[in-house]
PDB file of C-alpha atoms in Angstrom:
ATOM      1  CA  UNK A 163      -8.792  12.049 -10.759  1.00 50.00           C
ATOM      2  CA  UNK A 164      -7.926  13.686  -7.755  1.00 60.00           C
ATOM      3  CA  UNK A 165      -4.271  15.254  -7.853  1.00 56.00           C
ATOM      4  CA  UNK A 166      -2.048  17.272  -5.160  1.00 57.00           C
ATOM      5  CA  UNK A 167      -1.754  21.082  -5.670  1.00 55.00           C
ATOM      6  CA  UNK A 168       2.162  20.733  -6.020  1.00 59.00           C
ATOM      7  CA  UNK A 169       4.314  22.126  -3.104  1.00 66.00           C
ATOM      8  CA  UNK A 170       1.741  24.465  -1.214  1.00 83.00           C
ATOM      9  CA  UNK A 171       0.492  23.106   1.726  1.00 92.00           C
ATOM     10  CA  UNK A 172      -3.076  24.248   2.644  1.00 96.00           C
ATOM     11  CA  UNK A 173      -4.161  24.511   6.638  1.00 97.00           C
ATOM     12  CA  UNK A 174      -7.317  24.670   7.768  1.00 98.00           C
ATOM     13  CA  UNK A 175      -7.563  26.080  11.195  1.00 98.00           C
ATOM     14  CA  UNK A 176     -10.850  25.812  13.476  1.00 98.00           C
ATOM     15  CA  UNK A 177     -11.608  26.154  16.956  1.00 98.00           C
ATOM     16  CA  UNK A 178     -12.036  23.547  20.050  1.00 98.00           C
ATOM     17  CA  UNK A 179     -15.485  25.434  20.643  1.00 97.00           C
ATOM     18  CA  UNK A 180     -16.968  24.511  16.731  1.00 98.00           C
ATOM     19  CA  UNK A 181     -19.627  22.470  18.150  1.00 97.00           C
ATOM     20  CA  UNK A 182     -20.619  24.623  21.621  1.00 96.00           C
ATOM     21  CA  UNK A 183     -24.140  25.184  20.284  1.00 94.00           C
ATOM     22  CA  UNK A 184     -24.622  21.001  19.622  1.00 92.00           C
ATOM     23  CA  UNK A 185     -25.138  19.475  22.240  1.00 91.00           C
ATOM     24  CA  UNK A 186     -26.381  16.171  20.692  1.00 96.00           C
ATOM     25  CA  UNK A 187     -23.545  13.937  19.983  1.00 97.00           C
ATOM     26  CA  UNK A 188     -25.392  12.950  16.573  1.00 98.00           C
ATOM     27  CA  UNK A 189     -25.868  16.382  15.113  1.00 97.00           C
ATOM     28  CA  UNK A 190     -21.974  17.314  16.260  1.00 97.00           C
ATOM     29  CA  UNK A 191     -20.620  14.284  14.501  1.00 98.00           C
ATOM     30  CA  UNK A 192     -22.420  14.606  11.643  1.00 98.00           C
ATOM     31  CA  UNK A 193     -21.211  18.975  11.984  1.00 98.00           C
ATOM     32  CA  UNK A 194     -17.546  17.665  12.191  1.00 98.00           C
ATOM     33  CA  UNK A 195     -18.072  15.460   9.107  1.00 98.00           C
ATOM     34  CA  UNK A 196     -19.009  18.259   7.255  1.00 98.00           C
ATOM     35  CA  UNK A 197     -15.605  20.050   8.081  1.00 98.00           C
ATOM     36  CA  UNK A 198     -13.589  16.770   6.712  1.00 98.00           C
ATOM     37  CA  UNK A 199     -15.762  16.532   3.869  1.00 98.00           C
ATOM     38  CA  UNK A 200     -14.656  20.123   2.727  1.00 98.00           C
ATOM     39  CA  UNK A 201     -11.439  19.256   3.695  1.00 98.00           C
ATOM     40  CA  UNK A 202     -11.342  16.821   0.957  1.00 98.00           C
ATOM     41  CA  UNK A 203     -13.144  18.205  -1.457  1.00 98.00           C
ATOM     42  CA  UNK A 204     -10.717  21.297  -1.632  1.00 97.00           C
ATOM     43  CA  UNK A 205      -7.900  18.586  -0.788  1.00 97.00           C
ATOM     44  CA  UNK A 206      -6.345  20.637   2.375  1.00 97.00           C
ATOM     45  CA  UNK A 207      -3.444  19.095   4.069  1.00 97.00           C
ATOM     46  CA  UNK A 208      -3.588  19.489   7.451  1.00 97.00           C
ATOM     47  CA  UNK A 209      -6.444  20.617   9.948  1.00 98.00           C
ATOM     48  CA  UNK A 210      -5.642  22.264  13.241  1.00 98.00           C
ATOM     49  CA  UNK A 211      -7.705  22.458  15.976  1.00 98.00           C
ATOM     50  CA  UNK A 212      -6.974  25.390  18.493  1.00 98.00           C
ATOM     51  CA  UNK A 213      -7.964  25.625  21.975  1.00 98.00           C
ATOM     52  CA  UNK A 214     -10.623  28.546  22.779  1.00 96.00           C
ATOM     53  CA  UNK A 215     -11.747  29.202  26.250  1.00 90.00           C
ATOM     54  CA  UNK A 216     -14.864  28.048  27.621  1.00 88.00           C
ATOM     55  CA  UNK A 217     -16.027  24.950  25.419  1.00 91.00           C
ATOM     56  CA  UNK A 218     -13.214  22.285  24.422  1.00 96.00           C
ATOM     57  CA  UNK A 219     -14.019  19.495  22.558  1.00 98.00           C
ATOM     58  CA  UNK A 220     -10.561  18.867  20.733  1.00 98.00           C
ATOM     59  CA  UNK A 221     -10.657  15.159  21.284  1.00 98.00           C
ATOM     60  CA  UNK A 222     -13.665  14.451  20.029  1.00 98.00           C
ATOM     61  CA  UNK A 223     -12.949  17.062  17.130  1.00 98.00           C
ATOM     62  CA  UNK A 224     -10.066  15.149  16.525  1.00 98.00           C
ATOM     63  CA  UNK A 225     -11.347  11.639  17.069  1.00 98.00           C
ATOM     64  CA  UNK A 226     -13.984  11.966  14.092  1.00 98.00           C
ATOM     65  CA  UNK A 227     -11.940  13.856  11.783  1.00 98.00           C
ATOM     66  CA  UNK A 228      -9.516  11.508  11.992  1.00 98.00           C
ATOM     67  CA  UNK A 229     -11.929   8.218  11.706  1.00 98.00           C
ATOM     68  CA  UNK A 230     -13.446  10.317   8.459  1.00 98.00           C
ATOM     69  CA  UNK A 231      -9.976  10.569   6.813  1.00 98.00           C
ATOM     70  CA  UNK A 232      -8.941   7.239   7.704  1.00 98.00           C
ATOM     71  CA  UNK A 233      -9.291   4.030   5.317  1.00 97.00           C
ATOM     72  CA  UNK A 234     -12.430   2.034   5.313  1.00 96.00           C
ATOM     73  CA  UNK A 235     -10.166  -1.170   5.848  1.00 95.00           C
ATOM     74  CA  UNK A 236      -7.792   0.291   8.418  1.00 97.00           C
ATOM     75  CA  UNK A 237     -10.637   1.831  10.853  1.00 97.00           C
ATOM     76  CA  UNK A 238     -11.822  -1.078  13.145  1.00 95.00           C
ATOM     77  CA  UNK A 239      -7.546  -1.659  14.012  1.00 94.00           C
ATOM     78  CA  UNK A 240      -6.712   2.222  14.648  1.00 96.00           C
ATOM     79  CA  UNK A 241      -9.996   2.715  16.136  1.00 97.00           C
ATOM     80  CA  UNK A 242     -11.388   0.954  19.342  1.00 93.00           C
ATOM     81  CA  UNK A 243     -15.132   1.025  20.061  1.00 93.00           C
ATOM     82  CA  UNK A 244     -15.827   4.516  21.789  1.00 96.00           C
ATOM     83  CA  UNK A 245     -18.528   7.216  22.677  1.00 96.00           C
ATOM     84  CA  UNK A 246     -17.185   9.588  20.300  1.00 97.00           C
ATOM     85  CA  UNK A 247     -17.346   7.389  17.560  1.00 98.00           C
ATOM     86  CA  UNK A 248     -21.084   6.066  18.830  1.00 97.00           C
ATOM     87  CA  UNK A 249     -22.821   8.018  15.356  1.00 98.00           C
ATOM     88  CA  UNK A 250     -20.134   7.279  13.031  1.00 98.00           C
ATOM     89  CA  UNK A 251     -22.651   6.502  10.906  1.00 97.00           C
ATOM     90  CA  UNK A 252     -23.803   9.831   9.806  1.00 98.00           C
ATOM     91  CA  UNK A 253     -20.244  11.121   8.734  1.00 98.00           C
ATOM     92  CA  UNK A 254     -20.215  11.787   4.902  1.00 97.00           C
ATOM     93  CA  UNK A 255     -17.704   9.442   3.128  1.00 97.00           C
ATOM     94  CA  UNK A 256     -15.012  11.305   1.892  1.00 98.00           C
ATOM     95  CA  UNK A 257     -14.573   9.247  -1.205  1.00 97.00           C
ATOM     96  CA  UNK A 258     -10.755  10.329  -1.810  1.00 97.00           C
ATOM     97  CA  UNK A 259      -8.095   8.104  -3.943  1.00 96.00           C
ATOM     98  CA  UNK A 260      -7.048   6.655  -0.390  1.00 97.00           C
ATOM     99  CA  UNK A 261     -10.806   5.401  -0.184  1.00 97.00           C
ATOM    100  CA  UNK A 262     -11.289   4.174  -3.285  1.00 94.00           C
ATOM    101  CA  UNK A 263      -8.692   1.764  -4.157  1.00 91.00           C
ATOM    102  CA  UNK A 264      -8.610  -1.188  -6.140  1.00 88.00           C
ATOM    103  CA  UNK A 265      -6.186  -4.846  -5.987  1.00 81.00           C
ATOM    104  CA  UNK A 266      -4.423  -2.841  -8.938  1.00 86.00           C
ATOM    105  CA  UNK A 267      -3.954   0.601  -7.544  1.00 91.00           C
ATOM    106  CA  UNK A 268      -0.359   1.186  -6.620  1.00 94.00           C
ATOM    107  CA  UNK A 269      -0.468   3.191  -3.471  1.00 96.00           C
ATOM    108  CA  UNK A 270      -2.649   2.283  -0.420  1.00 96.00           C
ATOM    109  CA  UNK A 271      -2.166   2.875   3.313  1.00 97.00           C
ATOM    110  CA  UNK A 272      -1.527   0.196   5.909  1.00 97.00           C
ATOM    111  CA  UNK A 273      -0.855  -0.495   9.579  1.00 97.00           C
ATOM    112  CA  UNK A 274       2.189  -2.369  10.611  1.00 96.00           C
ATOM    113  CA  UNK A 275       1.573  -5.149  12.357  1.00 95.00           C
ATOM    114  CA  UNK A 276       4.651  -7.136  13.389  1.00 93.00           C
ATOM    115  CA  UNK A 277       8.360  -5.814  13.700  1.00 92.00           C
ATOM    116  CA  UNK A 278      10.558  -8.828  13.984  1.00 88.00           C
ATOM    117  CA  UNK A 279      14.057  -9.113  15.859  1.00 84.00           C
ATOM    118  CA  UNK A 280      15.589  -8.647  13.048  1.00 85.00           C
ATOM    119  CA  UNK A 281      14.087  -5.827  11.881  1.00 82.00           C
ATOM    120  CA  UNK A 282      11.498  -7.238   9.082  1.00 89.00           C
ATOM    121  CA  UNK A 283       8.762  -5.365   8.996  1.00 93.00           C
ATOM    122  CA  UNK A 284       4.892  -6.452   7.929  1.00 94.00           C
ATOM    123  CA  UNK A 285       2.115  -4.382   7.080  1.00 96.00           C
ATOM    124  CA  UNK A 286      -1.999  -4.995   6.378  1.00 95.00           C
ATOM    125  CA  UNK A 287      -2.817  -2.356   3.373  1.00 94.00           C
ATOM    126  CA  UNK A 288      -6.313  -3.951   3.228  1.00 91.00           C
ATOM    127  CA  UNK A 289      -5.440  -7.047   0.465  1.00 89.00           C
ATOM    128  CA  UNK A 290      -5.471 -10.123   2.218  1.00 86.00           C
ATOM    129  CA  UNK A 291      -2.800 -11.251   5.133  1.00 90.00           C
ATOM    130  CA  UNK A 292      -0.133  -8.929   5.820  1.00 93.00           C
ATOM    131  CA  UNK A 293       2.624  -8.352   3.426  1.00 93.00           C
ATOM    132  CA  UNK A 294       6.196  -7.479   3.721  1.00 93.00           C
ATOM    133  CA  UNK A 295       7.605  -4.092   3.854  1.00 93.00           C
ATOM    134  CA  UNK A 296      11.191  -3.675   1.730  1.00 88.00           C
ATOM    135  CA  UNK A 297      13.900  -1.257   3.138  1.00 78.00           C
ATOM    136  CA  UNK A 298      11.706   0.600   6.008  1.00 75.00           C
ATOM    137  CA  UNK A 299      14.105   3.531   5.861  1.00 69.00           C
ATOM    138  CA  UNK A 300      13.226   4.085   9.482  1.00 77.00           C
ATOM    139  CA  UNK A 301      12.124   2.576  13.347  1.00 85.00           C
ATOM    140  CA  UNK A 302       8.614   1.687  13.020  1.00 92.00           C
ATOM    141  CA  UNK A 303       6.477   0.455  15.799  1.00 92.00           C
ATOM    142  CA  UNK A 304       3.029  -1.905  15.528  1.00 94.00           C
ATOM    143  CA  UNK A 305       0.478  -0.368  14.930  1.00 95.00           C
ATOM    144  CA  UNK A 306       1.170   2.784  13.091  1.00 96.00           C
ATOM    145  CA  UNK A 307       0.202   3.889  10.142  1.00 97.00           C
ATOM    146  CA  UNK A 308       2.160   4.401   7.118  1.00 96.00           C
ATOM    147  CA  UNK A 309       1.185   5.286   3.218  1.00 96.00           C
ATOM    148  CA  UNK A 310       2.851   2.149   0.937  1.00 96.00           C
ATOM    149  CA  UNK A 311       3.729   2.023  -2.767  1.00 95.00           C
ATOM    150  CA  UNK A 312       3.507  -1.712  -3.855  1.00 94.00           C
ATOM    151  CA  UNK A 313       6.413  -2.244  -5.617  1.00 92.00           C
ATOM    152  CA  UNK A 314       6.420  -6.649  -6.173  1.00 88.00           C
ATOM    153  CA  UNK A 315       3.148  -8.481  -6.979  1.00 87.00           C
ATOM    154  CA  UNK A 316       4.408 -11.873  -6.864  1.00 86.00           C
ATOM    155  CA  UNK A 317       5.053 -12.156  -4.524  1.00 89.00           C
ATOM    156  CA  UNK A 318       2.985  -8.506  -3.234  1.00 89.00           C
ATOM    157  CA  UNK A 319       5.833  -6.865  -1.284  1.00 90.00           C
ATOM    158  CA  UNK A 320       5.424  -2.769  -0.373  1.00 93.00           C
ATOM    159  CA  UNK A 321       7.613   0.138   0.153  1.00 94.00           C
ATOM    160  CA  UNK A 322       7.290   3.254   2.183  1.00 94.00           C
ATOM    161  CA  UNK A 323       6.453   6.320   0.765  1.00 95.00           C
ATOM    162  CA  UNK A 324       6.083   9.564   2.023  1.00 93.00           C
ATOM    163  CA  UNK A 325       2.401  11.389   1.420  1.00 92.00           C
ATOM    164  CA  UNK A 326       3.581  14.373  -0.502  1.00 89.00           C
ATOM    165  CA  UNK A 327       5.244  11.588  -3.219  1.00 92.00           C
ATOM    166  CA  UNK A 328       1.992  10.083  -3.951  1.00 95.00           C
ATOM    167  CA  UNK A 329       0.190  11.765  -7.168  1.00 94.00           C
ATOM    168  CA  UNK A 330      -2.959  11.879  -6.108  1.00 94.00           C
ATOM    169  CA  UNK A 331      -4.626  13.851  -2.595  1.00 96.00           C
ATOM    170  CA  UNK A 332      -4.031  11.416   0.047  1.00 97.00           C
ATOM    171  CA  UNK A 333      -6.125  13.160   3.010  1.00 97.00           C
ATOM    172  CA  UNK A 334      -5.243  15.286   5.616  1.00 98.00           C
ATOM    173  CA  UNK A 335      -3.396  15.100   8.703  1.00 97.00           C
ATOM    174  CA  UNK A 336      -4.641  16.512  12.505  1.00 98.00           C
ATOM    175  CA  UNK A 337      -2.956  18.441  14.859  1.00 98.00           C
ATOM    176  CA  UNK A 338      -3.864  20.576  17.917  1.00 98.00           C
ATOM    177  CA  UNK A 339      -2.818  23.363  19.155  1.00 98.00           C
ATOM    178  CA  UNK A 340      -2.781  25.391  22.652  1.00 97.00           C
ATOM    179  CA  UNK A 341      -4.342  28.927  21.154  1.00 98.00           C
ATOM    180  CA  UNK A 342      -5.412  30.563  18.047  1.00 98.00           C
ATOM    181  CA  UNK A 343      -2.307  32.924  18.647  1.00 97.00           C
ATOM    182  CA  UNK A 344       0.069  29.585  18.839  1.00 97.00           C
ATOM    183  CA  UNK A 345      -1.739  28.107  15.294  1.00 97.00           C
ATOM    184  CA  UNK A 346      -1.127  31.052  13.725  1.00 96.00           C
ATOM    185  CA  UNK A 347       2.593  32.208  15.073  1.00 94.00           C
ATOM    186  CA  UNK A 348       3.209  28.598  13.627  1.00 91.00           C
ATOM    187  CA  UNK A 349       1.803  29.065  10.208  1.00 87.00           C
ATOM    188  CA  UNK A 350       4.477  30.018   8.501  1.00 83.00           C
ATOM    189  CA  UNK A 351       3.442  31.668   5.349  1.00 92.00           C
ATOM    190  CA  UNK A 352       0.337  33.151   3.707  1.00 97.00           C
ATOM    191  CA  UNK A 353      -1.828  33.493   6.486  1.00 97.00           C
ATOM    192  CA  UNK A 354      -6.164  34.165   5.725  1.00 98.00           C
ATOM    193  CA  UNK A 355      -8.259  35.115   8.810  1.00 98.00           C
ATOM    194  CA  UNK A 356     -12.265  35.098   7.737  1.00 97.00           C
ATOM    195  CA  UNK A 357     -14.142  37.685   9.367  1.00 95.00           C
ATOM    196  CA  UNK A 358     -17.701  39.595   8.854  1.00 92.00           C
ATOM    197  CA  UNK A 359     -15.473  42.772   8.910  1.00 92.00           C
ATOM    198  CA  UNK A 360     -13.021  41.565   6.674  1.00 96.00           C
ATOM    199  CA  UNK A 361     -12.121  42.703   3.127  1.00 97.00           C
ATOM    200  CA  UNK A 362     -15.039  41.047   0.214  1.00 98.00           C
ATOM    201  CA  UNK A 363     -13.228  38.432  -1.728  1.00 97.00           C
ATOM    202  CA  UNK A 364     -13.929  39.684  -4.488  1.00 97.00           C
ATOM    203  CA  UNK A 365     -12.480  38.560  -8.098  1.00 97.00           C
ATOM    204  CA  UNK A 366      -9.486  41.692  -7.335  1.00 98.00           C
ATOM    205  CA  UNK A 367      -8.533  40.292  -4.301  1.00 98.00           C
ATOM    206  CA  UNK A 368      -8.527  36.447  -4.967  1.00 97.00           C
ATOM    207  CA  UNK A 369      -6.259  37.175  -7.965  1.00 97.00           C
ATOM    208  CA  UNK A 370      -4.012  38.813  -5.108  1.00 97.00           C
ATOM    209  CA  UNK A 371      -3.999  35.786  -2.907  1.00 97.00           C
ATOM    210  CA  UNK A 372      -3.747  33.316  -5.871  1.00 95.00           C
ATOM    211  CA  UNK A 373      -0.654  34.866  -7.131  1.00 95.00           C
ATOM    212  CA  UNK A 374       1.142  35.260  -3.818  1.00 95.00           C
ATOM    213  CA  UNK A 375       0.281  31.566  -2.764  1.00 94.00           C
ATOM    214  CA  UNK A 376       1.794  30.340  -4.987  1.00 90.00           C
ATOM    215  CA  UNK A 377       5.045  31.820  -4.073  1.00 91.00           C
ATOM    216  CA  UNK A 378       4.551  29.865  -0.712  1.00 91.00           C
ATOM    217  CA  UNK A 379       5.087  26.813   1.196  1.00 89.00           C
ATOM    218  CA  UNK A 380       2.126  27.133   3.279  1.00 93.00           C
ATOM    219  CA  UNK A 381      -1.462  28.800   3.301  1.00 96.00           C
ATOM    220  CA  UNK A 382      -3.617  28.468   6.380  1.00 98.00           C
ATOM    221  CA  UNK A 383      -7.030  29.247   6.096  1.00 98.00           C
ATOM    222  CA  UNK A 384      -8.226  30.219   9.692  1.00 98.00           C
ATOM    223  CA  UNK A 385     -12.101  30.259  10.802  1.00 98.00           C
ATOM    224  CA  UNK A 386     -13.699  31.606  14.308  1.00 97.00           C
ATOM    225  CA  UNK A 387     -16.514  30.008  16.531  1.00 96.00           C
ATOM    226  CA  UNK A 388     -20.184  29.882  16.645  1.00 94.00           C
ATOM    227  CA  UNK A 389     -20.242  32.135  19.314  1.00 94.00           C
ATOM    228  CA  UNK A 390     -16.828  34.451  18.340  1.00 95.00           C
ATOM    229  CA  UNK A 391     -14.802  35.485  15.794  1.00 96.00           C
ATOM    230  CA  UNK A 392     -11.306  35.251  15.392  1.00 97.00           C
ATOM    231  CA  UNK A 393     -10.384  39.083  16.047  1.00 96.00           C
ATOM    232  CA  UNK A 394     -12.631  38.255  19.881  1.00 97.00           C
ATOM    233  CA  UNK A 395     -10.767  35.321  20.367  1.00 97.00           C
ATOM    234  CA  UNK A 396      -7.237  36.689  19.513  1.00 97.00           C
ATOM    235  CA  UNK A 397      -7.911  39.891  21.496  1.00 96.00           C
ATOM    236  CA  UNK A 398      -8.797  37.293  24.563  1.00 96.00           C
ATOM    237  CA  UNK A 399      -6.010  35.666  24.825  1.00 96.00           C
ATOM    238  CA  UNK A 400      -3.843  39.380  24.428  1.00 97.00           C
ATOM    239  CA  UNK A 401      -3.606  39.838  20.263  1.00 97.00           C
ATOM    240  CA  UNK A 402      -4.601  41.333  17.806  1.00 96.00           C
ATOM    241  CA  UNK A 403      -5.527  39.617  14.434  1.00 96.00           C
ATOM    242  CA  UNK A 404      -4.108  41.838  11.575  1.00 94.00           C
ATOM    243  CA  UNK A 405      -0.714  41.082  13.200  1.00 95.00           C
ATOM    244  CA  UNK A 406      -1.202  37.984  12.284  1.00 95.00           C
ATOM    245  CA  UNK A 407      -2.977  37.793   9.522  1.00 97.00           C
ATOM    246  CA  UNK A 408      -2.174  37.948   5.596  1.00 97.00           C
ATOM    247  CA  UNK A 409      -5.016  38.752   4.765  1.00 98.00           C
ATOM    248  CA  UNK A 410      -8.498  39.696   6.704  1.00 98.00           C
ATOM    249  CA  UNK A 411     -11.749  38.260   3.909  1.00 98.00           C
ATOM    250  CA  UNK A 412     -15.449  38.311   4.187  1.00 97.00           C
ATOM    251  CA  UNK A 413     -16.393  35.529   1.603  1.00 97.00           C
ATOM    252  CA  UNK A 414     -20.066  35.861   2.501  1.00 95.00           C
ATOM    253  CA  UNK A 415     -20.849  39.482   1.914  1.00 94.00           C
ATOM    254  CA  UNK A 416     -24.550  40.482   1.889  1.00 91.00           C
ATOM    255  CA  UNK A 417     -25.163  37.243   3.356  1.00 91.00           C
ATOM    256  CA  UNK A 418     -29.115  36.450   3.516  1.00 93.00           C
ATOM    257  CA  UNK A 419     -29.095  34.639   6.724  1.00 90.00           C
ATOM    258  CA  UNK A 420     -28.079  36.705  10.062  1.00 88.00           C
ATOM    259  CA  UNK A 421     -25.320  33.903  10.779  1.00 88.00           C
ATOM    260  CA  UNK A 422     -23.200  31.963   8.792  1.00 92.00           C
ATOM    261  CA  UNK A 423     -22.032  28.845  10.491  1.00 94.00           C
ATOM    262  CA  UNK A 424     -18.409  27.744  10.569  1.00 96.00           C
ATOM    263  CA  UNK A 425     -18.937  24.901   8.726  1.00 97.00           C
ATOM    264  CA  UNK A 426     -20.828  26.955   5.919  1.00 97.00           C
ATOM    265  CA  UNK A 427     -18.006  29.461   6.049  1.00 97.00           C
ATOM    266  CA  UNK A 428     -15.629  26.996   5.207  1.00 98.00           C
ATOM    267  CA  UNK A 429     -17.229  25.460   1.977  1.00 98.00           C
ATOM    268  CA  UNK A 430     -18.072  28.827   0.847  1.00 98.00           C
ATOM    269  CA  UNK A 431     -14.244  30.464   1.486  1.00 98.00           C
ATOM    270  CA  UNK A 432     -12.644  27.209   0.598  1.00 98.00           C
ATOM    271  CA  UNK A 433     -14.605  27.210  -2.775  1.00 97.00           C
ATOM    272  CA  UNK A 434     -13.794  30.653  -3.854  1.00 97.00           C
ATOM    273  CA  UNK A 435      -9.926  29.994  -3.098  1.00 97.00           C
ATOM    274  CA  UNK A 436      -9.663  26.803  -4.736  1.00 95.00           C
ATOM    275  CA  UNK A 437     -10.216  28.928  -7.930  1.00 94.00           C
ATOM    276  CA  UNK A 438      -6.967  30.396  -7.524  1.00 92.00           C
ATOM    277  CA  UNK A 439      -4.484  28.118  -6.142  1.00 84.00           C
TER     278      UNK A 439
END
């Protein structure tokens, strides 16, 4: 079963420009679906995109990472037919606890959709017509999207929960940001920039980061473009990136290939930290 780390928060950070050298909208959904399948397979919490000069494809970035994450049963009312979700088809299926569940699993998500004048609020979590939500807690407006513990079978009534309550990984969130510079000021905490010229992560060094993330809140995990790495792009836009970095790695030393693609680099870094944290 797939369980949450506990109180760190892991953020993966990529760039606007990851899919500058794909120009066919097949190959760059499928690229992006790679990127939420590590995602869940190394259960990270949040993935930001950040804007990079020159190529910007942040919605459609956005737009497939968040179809990828979303429930099976909840995509055709959050999602509208559209050109960026035209090869939906070839994303990988993430296959997390969200994904998988059953008319006896206890959490689900849903999608409100009715708020009454007096307040009653109903939801569709995917088993059958919509069901009552008990004690919102807070406004909610049609159409969002909310994670639900069912707390009444007969007859089925839900609750609210918040994400981080729910025992098992319950997918990622997506967020966008201006710059690399703003992504990272933000990310407070332990802060890893991959680079080429970066320390090896070596066993020494991912005992290091182990240790002090777990004395965090927050690691973000941040990864440069096809065409630029994150030390070009900082210094663009006036920065430099051990000021605002943790921790510089190369997690492909000695690599084979001449280039390591982003999506590569994240599987491979991703793996080797997940060991440790």
């Amino acid at each position: 079963m797939s369980v949450n780390r506990g109180k760190t928060l892991v953020s993966l950070l990529i760039p606007s420009s990851y899919t500058e050298e794909s120009p066919d909208p097949r190959i760059k959904t499928y690229k992006v679906g790679q990127i939420a399948r590590a995602a869940a397979i190394f259960r990270v919490d949040e993935i930001v995109i950040y804007h990079t000069k020159g190529h910007d494809d942040t919605r459609f970035i956005s737009t497939v990472l968040r179809y990828a994450e979303t429930p099976q049963y909840l995509r055709k009312a959050l999602f509208p037919m559209q050109d960026a979700l035209r090869f939906a088809g070839v994303i990988p299926p993430l296959r997390i606890p969200s994904h998988t569940v059953t008319d006896e699993s206890e959490y689900r998500e849903g999608i409100v959709t009715n708020v009454g004048s007096d307040q009653s609020v109903w939801v569709d979590a995917g088993i059958g017509s919509p069901i009552p939500l008990e004690m919102p807690g807070r406004d909610l407006k049609k159409g969002e999207r909310i994670s639900v513990r069912i707390c009444s079978r007969r007859p089925t009534k839900v609750q609210i929960v918040n994400k981080k309550d729910i025992p098992s990984y319950w997918g990622y969130e997506v967020r966008a940001k201006s710059s690399l510079h703003e992504a990272l000021t933000e990310a407070d905490g332990l802060r890893i920039a991959t680079a080429a010229r970066g320390q090896v992560l070596d066993t020494a060094l991912l005992s290091e980061i182990g240790e002090n993330a777990k004395q965090r809140d927050k690691v973000s995990v941040a990864f440069g473009s096809p065409s630029k790495g994150l030390d070009v792009i900082l210094l663009d836009e006036g920065h430099k990136l051990e000021d605002h970095s943790s921790y510089v790695v190369n997690a492909v030393p000695g690599q084979g290939a001449s280039t390591v693609r982003t999506e590569e680099a994240v599987f491979v870094t991703l793996g080797l930290l997940n060991l440790v944290w």
